[in-house]
GROMACS .gro file of C-alpha atoms in nm:
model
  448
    1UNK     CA    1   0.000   0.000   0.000
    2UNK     CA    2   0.111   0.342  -0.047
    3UNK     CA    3   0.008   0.649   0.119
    4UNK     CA    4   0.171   0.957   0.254
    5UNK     CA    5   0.267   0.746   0.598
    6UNK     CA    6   0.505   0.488   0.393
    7UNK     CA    7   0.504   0.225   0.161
    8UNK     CA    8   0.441  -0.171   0.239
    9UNK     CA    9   0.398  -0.446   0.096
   10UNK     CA   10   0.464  -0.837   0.050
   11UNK     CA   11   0.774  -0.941  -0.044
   12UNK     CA   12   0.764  -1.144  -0.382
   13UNK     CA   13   0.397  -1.016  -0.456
   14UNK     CA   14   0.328  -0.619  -0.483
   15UNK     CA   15   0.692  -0.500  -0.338
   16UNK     CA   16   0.865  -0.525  -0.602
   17UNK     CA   17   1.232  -0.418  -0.743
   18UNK     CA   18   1.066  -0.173  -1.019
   19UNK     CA   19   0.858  -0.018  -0.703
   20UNK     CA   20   1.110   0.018  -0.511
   21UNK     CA   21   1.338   0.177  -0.765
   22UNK     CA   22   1.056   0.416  -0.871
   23UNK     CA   23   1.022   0.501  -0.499
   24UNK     CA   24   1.403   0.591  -0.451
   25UNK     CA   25   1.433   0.814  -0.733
   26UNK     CA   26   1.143   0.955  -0.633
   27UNK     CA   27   1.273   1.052  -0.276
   28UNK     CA   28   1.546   1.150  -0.404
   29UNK     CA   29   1.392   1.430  -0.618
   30UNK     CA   30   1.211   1.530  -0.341
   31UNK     CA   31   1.523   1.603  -0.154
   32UNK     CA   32   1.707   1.766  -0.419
   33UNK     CA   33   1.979   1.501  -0.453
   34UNK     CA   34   2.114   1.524  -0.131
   35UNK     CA   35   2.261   1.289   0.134
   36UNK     CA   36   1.987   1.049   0.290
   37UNK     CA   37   2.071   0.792   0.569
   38UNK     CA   38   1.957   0.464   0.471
   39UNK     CA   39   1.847   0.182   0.729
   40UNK     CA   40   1.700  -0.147   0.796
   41UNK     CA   41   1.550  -0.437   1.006
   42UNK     CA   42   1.657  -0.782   1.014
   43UNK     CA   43   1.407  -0.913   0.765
   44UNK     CA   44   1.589  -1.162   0.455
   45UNK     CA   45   1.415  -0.913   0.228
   46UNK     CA   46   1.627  -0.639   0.374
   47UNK     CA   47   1.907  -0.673   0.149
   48UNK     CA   48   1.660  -0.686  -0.186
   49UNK     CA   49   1.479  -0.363  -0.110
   50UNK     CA   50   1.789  -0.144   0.039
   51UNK     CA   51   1.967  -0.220  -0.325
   52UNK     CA   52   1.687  -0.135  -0.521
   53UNK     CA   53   1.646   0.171  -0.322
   54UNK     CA   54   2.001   0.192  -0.331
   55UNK     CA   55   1.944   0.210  -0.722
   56UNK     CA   56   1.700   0.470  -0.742
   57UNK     CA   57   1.855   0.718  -0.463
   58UNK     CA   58   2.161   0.701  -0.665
   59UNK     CA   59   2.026   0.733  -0.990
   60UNK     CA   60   1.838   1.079  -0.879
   61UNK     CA   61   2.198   1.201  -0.768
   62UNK     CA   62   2.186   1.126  -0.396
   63UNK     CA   63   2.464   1.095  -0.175
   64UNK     CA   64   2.403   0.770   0.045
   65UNK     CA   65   2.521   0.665   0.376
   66UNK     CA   66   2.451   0.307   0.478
   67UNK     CA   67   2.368   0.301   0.855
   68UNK     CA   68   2.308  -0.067   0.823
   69UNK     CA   69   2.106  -0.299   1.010
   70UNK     CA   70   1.944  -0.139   1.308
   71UNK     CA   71   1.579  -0.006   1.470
   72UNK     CA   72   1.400   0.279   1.337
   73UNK     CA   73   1.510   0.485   1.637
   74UNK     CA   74   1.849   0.431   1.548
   75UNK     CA   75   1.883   0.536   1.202
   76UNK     CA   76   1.585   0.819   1.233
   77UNK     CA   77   1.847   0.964   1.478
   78UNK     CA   78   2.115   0.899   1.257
   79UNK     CA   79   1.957   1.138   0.993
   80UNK     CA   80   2.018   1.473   1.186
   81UNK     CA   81   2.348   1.372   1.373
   82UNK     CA   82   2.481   1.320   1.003
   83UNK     CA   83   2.301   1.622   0.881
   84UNK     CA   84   2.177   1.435   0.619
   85UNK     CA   85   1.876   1.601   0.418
   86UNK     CA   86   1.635   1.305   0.459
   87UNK     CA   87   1.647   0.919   0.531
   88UNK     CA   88   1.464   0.614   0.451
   89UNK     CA   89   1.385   0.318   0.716
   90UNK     CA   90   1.342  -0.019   0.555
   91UNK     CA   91   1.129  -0.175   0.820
   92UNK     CA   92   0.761  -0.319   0.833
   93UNK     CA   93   0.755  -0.253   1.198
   94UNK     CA   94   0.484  -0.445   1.360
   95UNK     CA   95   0.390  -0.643   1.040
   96UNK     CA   96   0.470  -0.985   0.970
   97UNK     CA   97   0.796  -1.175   0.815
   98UNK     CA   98   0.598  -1.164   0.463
   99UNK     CA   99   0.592  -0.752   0.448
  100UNK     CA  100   0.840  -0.512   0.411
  101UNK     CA  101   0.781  -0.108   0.373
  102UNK     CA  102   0.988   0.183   0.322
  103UNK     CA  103   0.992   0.484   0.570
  104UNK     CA  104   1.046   0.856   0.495
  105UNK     CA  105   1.235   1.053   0.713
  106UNK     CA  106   1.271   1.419   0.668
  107UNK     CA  107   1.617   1.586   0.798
  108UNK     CA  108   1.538   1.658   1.149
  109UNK     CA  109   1.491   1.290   1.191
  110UNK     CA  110   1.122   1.311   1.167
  111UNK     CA  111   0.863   1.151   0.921
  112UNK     CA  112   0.734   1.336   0.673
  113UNK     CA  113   0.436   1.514   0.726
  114UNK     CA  114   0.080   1.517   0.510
  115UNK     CA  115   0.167   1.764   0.271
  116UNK     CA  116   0.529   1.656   0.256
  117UNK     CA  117   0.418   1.278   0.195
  118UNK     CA  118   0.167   1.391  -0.082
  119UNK     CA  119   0.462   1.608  -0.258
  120UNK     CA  120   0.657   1.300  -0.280
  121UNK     CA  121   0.385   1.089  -0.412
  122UNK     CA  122   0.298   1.389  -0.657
  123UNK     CA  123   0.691   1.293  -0.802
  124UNK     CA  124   0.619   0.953  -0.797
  125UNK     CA  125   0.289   0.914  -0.969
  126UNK     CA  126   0.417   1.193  -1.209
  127UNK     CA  127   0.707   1.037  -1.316
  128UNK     CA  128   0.866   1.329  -1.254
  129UNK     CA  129   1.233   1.192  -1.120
  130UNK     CA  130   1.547   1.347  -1.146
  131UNK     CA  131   1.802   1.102  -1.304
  132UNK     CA  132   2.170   1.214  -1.324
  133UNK     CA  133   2.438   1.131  -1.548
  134UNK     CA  134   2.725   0.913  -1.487
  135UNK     CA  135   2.930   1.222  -1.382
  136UNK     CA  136   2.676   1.262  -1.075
  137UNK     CA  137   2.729   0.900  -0.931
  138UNK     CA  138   2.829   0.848  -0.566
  139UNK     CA  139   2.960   0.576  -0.428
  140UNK     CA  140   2.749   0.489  -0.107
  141UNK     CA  141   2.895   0.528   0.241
  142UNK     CA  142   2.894   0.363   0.547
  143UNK     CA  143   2.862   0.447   0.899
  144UNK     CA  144   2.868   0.203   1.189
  145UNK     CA  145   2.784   0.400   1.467
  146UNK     CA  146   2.364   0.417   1.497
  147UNK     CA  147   2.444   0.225   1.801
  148UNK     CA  148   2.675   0.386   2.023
  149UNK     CA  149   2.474   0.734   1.903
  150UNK     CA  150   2.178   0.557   2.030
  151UNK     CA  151   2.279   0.430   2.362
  152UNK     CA  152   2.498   0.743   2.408
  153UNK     CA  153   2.148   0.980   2.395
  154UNK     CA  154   1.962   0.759   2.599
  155UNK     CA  155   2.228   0.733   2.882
  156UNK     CA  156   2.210   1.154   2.929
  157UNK     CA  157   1.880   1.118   3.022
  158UNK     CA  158   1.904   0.824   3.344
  159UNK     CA  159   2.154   0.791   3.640
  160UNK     CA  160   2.418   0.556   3.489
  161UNK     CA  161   2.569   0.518   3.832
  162UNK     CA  162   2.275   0.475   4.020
  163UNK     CA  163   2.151   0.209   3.776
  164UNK     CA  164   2.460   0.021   3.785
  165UNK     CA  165   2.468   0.017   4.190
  166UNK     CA  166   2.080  -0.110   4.151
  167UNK     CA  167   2.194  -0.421   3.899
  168UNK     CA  168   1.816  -0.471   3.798
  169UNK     CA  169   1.716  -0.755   3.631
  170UNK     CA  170   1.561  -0.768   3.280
  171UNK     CA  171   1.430  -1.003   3.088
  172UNK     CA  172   1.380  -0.847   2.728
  173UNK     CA  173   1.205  -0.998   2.443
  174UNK     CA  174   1.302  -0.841   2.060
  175UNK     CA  175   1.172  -1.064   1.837
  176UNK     CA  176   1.499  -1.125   1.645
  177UNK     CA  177   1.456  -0.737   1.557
  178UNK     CA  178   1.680  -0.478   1.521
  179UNK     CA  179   1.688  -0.342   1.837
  180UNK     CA  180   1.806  -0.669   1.989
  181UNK     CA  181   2.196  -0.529   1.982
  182UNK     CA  182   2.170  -0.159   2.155
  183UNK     CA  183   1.871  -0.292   2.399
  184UNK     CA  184   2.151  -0.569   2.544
  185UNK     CA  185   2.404  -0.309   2.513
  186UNK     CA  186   2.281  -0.046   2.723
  187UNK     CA  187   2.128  -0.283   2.996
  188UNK     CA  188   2.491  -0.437   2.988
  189UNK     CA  189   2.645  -0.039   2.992
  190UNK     CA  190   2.402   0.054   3.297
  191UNK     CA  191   2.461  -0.243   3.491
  192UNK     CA  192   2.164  -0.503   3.485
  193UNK     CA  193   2.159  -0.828   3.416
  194UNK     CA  194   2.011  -0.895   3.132
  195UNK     CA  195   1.787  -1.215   3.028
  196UNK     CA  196   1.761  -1.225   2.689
  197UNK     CA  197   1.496  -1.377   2.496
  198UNK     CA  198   1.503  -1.416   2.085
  199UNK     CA  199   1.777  -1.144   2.056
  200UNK     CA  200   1.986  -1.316   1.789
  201UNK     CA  201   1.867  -0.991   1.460
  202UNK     CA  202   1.859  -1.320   1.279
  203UNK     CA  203   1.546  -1.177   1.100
  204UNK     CA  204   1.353  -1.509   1.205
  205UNK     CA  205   1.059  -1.380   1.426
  206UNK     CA  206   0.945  -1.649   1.657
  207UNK     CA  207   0.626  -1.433   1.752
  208UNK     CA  208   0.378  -1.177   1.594
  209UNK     CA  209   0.629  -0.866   1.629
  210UNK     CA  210   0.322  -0.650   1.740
  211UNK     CA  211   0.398  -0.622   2.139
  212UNK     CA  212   0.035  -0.728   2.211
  213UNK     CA  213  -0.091  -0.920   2.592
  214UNK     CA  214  -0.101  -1.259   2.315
  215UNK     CA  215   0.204  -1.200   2.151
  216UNK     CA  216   0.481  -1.185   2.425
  217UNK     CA  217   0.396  -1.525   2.632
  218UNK     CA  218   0.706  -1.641   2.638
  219UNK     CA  219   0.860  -1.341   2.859
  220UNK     CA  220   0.603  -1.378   3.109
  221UNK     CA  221   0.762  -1.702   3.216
  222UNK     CA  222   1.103  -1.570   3.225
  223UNK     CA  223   0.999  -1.312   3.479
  224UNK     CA  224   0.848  -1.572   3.673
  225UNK     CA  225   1.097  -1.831   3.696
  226UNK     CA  226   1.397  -1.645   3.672
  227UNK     CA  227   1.295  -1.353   3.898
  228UNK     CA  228   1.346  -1.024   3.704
  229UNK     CA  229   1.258  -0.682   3.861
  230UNK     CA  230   1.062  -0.630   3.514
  231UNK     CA  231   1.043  -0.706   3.156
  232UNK     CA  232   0.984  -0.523   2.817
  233UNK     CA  233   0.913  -0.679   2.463
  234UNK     CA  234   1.006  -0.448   2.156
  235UNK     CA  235   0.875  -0.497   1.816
  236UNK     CA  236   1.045  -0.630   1.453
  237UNK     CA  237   1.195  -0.214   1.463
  238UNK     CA  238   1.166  -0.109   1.814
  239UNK     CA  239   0.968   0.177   1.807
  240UNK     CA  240   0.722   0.075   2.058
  241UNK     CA  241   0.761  -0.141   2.365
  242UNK     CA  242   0.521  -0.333   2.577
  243UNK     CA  243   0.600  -0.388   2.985
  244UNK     CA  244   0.580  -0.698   3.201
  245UNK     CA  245   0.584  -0.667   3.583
  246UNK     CA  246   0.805  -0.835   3.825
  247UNK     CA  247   0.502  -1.109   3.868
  248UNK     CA  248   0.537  -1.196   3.538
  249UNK     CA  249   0.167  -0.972   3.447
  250UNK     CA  250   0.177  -0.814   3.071
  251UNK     CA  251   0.113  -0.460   3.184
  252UNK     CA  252   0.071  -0.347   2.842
  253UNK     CA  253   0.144  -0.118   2.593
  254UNK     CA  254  -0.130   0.207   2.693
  255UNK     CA  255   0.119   0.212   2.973
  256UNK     CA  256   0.452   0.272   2.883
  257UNK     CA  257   0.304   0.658   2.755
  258UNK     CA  258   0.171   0.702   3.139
  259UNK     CA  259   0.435   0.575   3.319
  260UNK     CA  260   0.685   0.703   3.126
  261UNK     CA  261   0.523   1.006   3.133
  262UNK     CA  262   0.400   1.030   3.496
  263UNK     CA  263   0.780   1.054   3.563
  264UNK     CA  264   0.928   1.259   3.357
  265UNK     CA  265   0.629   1.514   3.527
  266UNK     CA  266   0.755   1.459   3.850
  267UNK     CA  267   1.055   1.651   3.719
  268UNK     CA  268   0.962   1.869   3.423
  269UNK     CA  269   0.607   2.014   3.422
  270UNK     CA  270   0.552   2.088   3.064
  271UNK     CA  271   0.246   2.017   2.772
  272UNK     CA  272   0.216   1.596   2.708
  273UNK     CA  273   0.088   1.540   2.313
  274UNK     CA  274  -0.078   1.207   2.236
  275UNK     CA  275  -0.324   1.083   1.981
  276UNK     CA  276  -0.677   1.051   1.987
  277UNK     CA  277  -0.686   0.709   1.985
  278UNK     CA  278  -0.442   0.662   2.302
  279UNK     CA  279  -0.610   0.575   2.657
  280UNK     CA  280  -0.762   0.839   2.881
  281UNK     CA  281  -0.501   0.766   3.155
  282UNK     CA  282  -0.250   1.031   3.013
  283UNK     CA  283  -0.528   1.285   3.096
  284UNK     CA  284  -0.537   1.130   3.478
  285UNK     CA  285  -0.145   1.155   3.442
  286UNK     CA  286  -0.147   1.536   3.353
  287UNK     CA  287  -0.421   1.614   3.583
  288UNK     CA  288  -0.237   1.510   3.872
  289UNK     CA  289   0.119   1.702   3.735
  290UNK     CA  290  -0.125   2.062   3.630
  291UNK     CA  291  -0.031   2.024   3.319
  292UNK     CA  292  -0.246   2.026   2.961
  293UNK     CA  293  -0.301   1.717   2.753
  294UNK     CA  294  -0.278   1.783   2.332
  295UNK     CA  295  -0.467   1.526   2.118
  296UNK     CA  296  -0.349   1.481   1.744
  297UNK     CA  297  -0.464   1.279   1.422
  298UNK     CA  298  -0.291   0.938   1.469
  299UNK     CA  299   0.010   0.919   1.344
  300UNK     CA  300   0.370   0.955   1.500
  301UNK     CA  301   0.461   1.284   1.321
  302UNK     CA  302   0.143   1.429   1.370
  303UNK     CA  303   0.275   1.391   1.745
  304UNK     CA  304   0.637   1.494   1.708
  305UNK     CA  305   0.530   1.805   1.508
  306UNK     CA  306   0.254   1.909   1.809
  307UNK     CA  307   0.556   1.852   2.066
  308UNK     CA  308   0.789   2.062   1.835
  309UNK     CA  309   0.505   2.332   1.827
  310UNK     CA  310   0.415   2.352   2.210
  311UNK     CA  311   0.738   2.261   2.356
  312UNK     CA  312   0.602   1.994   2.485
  313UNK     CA  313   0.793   1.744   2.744
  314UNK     CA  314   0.691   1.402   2.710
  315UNK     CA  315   0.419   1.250   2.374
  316UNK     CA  316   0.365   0.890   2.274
  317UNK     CA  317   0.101   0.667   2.118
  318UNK     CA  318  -0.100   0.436   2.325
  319UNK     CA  319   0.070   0.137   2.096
  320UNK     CA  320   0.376   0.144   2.320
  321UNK     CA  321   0.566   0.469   2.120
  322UNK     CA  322   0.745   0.705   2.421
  323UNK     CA  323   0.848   1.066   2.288
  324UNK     CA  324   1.105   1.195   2.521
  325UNK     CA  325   1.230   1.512   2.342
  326UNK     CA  326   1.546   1.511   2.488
  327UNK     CA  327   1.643   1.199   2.313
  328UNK     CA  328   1.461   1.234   2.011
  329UNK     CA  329   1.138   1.357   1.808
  330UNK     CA  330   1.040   0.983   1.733
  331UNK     CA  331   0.896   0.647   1.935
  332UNK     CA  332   1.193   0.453   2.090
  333UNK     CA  333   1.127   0.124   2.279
  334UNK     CA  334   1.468   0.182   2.452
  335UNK     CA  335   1.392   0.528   2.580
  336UNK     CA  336   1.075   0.390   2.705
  337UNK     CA  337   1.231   0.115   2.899
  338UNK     CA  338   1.512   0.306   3.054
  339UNK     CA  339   1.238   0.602   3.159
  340UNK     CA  340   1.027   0.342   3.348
  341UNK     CA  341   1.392   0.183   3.525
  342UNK     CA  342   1.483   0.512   3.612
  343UNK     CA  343   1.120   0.570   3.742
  344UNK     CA  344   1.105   0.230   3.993
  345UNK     CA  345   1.485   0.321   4.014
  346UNK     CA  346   1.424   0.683   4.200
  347UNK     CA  347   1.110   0.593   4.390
  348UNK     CA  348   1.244   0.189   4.514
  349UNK     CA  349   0.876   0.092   4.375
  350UNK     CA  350   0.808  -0.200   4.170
  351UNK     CA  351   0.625  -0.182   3.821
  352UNK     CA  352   0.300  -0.345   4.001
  353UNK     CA  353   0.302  -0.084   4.261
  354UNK     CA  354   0.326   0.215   3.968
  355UNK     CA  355   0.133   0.094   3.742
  356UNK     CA  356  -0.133   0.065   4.005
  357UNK     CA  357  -0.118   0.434   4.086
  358UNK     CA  358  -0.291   0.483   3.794
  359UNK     CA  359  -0.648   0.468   3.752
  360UNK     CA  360  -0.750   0.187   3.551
  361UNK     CA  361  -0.960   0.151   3.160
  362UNK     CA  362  -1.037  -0.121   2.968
  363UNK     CA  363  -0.984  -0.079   2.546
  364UNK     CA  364  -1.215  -0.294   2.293
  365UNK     CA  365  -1.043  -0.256   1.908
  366UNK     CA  366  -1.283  -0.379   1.623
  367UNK     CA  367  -1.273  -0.311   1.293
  368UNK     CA  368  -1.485  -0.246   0.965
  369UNK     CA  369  -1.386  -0.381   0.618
  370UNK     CA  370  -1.493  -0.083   0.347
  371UNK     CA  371  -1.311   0.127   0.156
  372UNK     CA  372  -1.248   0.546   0.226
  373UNK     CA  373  -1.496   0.663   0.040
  374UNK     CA  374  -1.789   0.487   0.138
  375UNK     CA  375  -1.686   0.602   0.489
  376UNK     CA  376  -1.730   0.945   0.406
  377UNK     CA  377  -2.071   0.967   0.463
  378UNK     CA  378  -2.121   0.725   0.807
  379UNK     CA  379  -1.814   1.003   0.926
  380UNK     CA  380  -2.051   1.272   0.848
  381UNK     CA  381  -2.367   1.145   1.049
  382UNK     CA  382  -2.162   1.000   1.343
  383UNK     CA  383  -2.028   1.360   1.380
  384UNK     CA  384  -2.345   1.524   1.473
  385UNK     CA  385  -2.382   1.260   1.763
  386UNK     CA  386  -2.444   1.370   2.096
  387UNK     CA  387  -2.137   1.350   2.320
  388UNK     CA  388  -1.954   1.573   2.588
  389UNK     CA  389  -1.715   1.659   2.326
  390UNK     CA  390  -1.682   1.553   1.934
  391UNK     CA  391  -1.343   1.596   1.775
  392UNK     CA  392  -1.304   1.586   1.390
  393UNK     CA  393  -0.938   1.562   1.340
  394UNK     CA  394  -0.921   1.194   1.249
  395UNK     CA  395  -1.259   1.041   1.163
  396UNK     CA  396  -1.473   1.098   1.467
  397UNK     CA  397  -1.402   1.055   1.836
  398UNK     CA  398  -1.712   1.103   2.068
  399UNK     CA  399  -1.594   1.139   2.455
  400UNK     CA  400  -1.857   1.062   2.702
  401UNK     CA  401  -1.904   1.074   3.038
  402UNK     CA  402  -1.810   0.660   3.095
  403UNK     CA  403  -1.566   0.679   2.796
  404UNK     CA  404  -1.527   0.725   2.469
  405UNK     CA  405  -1.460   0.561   2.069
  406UNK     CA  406  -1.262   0.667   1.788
  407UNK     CA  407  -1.400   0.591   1.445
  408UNK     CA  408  -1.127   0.653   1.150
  409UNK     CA  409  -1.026   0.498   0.827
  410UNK     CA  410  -0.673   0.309   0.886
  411UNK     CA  411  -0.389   0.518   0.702
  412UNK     CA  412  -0.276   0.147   0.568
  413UNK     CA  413  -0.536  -0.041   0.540
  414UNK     CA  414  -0.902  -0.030   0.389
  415UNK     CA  415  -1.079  -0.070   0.709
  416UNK     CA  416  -1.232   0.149   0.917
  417UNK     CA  417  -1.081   0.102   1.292
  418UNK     CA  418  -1.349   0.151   1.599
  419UNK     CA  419  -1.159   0.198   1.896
  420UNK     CA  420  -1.319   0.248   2.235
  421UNK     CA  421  -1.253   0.269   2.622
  422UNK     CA  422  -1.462   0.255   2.924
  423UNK     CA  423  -1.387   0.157   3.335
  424UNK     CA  424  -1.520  -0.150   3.244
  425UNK     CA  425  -1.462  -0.449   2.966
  426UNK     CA  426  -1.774  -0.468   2.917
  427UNK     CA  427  -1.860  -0.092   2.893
  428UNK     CA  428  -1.577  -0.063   2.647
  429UNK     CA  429  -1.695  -0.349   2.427
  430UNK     CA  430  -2.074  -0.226   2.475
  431UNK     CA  431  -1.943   0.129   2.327
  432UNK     CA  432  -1.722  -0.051   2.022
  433UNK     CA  433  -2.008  -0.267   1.963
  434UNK     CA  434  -2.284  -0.006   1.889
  435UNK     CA  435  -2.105   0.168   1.676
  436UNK     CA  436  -1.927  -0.070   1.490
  437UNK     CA  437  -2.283  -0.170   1.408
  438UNK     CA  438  -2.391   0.187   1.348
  439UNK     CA  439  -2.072   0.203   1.069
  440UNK     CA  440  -2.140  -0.133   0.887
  441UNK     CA  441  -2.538  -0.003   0.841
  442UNK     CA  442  -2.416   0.372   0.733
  443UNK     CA  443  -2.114   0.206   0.483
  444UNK     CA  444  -2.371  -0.047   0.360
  445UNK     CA  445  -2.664   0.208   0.256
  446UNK     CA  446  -2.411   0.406   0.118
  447UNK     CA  447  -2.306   0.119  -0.080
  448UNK     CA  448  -2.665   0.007  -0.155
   0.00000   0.00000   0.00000
């Protein structure tokens, strides 16, 4: 699929060399044949799409340094240490071992925005590629040191030495990914003892790579039986990450935002941005600091460019992605994980006992098959519902007074997602219910 938040696709099926080509000159238009960091995951397919992107960056007159094989983090930070004028990630993320997708990073290490995505796929569809004589060629670069840049930023923002004199243990789970090397890295540099599960970056994921309660089983029982402090499970590109308590409990992913957050506002007291689709915690968070809660589209840059706006001093997504500014302008698992050490760290607390500080929702996540524009119209009519507050920014989210559900068309799918969350399971699933039901009658008499 493309759209203006990537491109993915199955390997050996609609990702294919001639795409991908097309795609890299096309980027490389759009930055005006400069330098753009490329990096990847541990998927086999890696190598295939890199060198046809390789092909096409070059062939638009792009200087190209390699970053190599490492998490989207990583090489998005990569981008602006190098002052490079964009980057591309080669990473599916969450997806499966079948997909691969190409990421778009602008030069401040961020993705590219709406308008920025659609001027890139206004080259592409045009045809409109710059392609450079042989005179213009430039032999790609390397540059092994995404990790140590990594690890280095995330170190300035714990206590090194206290960590080390605290030698927690942590069992960490990273699907084979590509954040397997600087997660064991930087427990080893701050002291813990790490228990590592499926951290080879063989590209071979033994799980779904999606963080989810029914994907990370396997971690539970390492906390249990091996008697870790805590645990976190990244996915295929660590971006987000997912906790697991020191009683071997999946805590989840709509907490590493809170917690994360909830102490770096017992510091800093400062704006928190999150999307409209992330768990009405971070408002019981920011209520307790003082301190205002900003709601975006979904979308990671839609977040990072609300932070940049308001100065803002922690962001996220509810799917596990912590913002810490001082790091960097993008979801890293590892931030996210040493924030919540540094958090038990300082207060001698264990993950049950903070996560329990917070008061407690239940999510239900459904879905409609149907494509964008026969959603158009349900949008429409579900906006003039009665709620305490309707917000338009991203399909419709109705808040009400025991909850609320988000209703918007999937930027990579053709589904329409119905998100909702109440005290209660079965509040939350009563909400996602009706109006999943109220969305397959609109989309269907629209179709009729």
């Amino acid at each position: 699929m493309i759209g203006i938040s990537g491109v993915r696709g199955v390997v050996g099926d609609n990702l294919t060399p001639e795409l991908l080509v097309n795609l890299g000159q096309a980027f490389g238009t759009w930055v005006e044949s400069g330098k753009v960091v490329v990096g990847r995951d541990t998927r086999a397919s890696g190598d295939m799409v890199k060198h046809a992107v390789f092909s096409g960056l070059l062939s638009a007159g792009c200087r190209i340094v390699d970053v190599g094989v490492c998490g989207t983090p990583s090489a998005a930070m990569m981008i602006k240490k190098l002052d490079a004028d964009g980057g591309i990630i080669i990473s599916a993320s969450h997806n499966t071992i079948e997909w691969n997708a190409l990421k778009f990073f602008r030069g401040d290490g961020v993705y590219l925005n709406q308008e920025q995505g659609r001027q890139l796929l206004d080259i592409y569809y045009g045809g409109d590629s710059v392609k450079v004589g042989h005179d213009r060629l430039h032999a790609v670069e390397t540059d092994p040191g995404a990790l140590e840049n990594h690890i280095d930023r995330v170190m300035e923002v714990v206590d090194v030495p206290a960590l080390k004199r605290r030698k927690f243990r942590v069992a960490v789970d990273c699907c084979n990914g590509a954040g397997s090397d600087v997660a064991l890295e930087f427990l080893r540099r701050t002291g813990c003892v790490a228990l590592p599960i499926d951290c080879d970056m063989n590209g071979h994921f033994p799980r779904n790579p999606e963080p989810t309660r029914g994907h990370v089983t396997a971690i539970l029982d390492v906390v249990k039986k091996k008697g870790a402090d805590l645990g976190f499970a990244q996915d295929a590109d660590a971006d987000r990450v997912a906790f697991i308590s020191e009683l071997g409990e999946y805590i989840g992913e709509e907490y590493s935002l809170c917690l994360a957050a909830r102490y770096i506002l017992s510091h800093n007291k400062g704006p928190v941005v999150t999307n409209l689709s992330t768990t009405r915690m971070v408002e019981d968070v920011a209520r307790e600091a003082g301190v205002e809660v900003m709601r975006t589209p979904v979308g990671e840059v839609n977040v990072a460019e609300l932070m940049i706006e308001k100065n803002a001093v922690v962001g996220g997504e509810g799917n596990g992605g912590v913002i810490d500014p001082r790091v960097h302008y993008g979801r890293d698992a590892l931030t996210g994980a040493a924030l919540i050490m540094q958090y038990m760290l300082e207060t001698g607390k264990t993950l049950t006992q903070l996560a329990s500080e917070i008061p407690t929702y239940q999510m239900s996540k459904q879905k409609v098959e149907c494509s964008k524009r026969s959603v158009a119209v349900a949008l429409k009519e579900l906006a003039q519902e009665e709620a305490l507050h309707v917000d338009t920014q991203d399909g419709v989210k109705l808040d009400f007074e025991n909850g609320w559900v988000h209703i918007r068309p999937s930027n990579t799918e053709p589904i329409v997602r119905v998100y909702s969350e109440a005290r209660t399971q079965a509040e939350a699933d009563q909400i996602a219910n009706r109006y999943r039901e109220r969305v397959e009658k609109l989309v269907k008499a629209k179709s009729a």
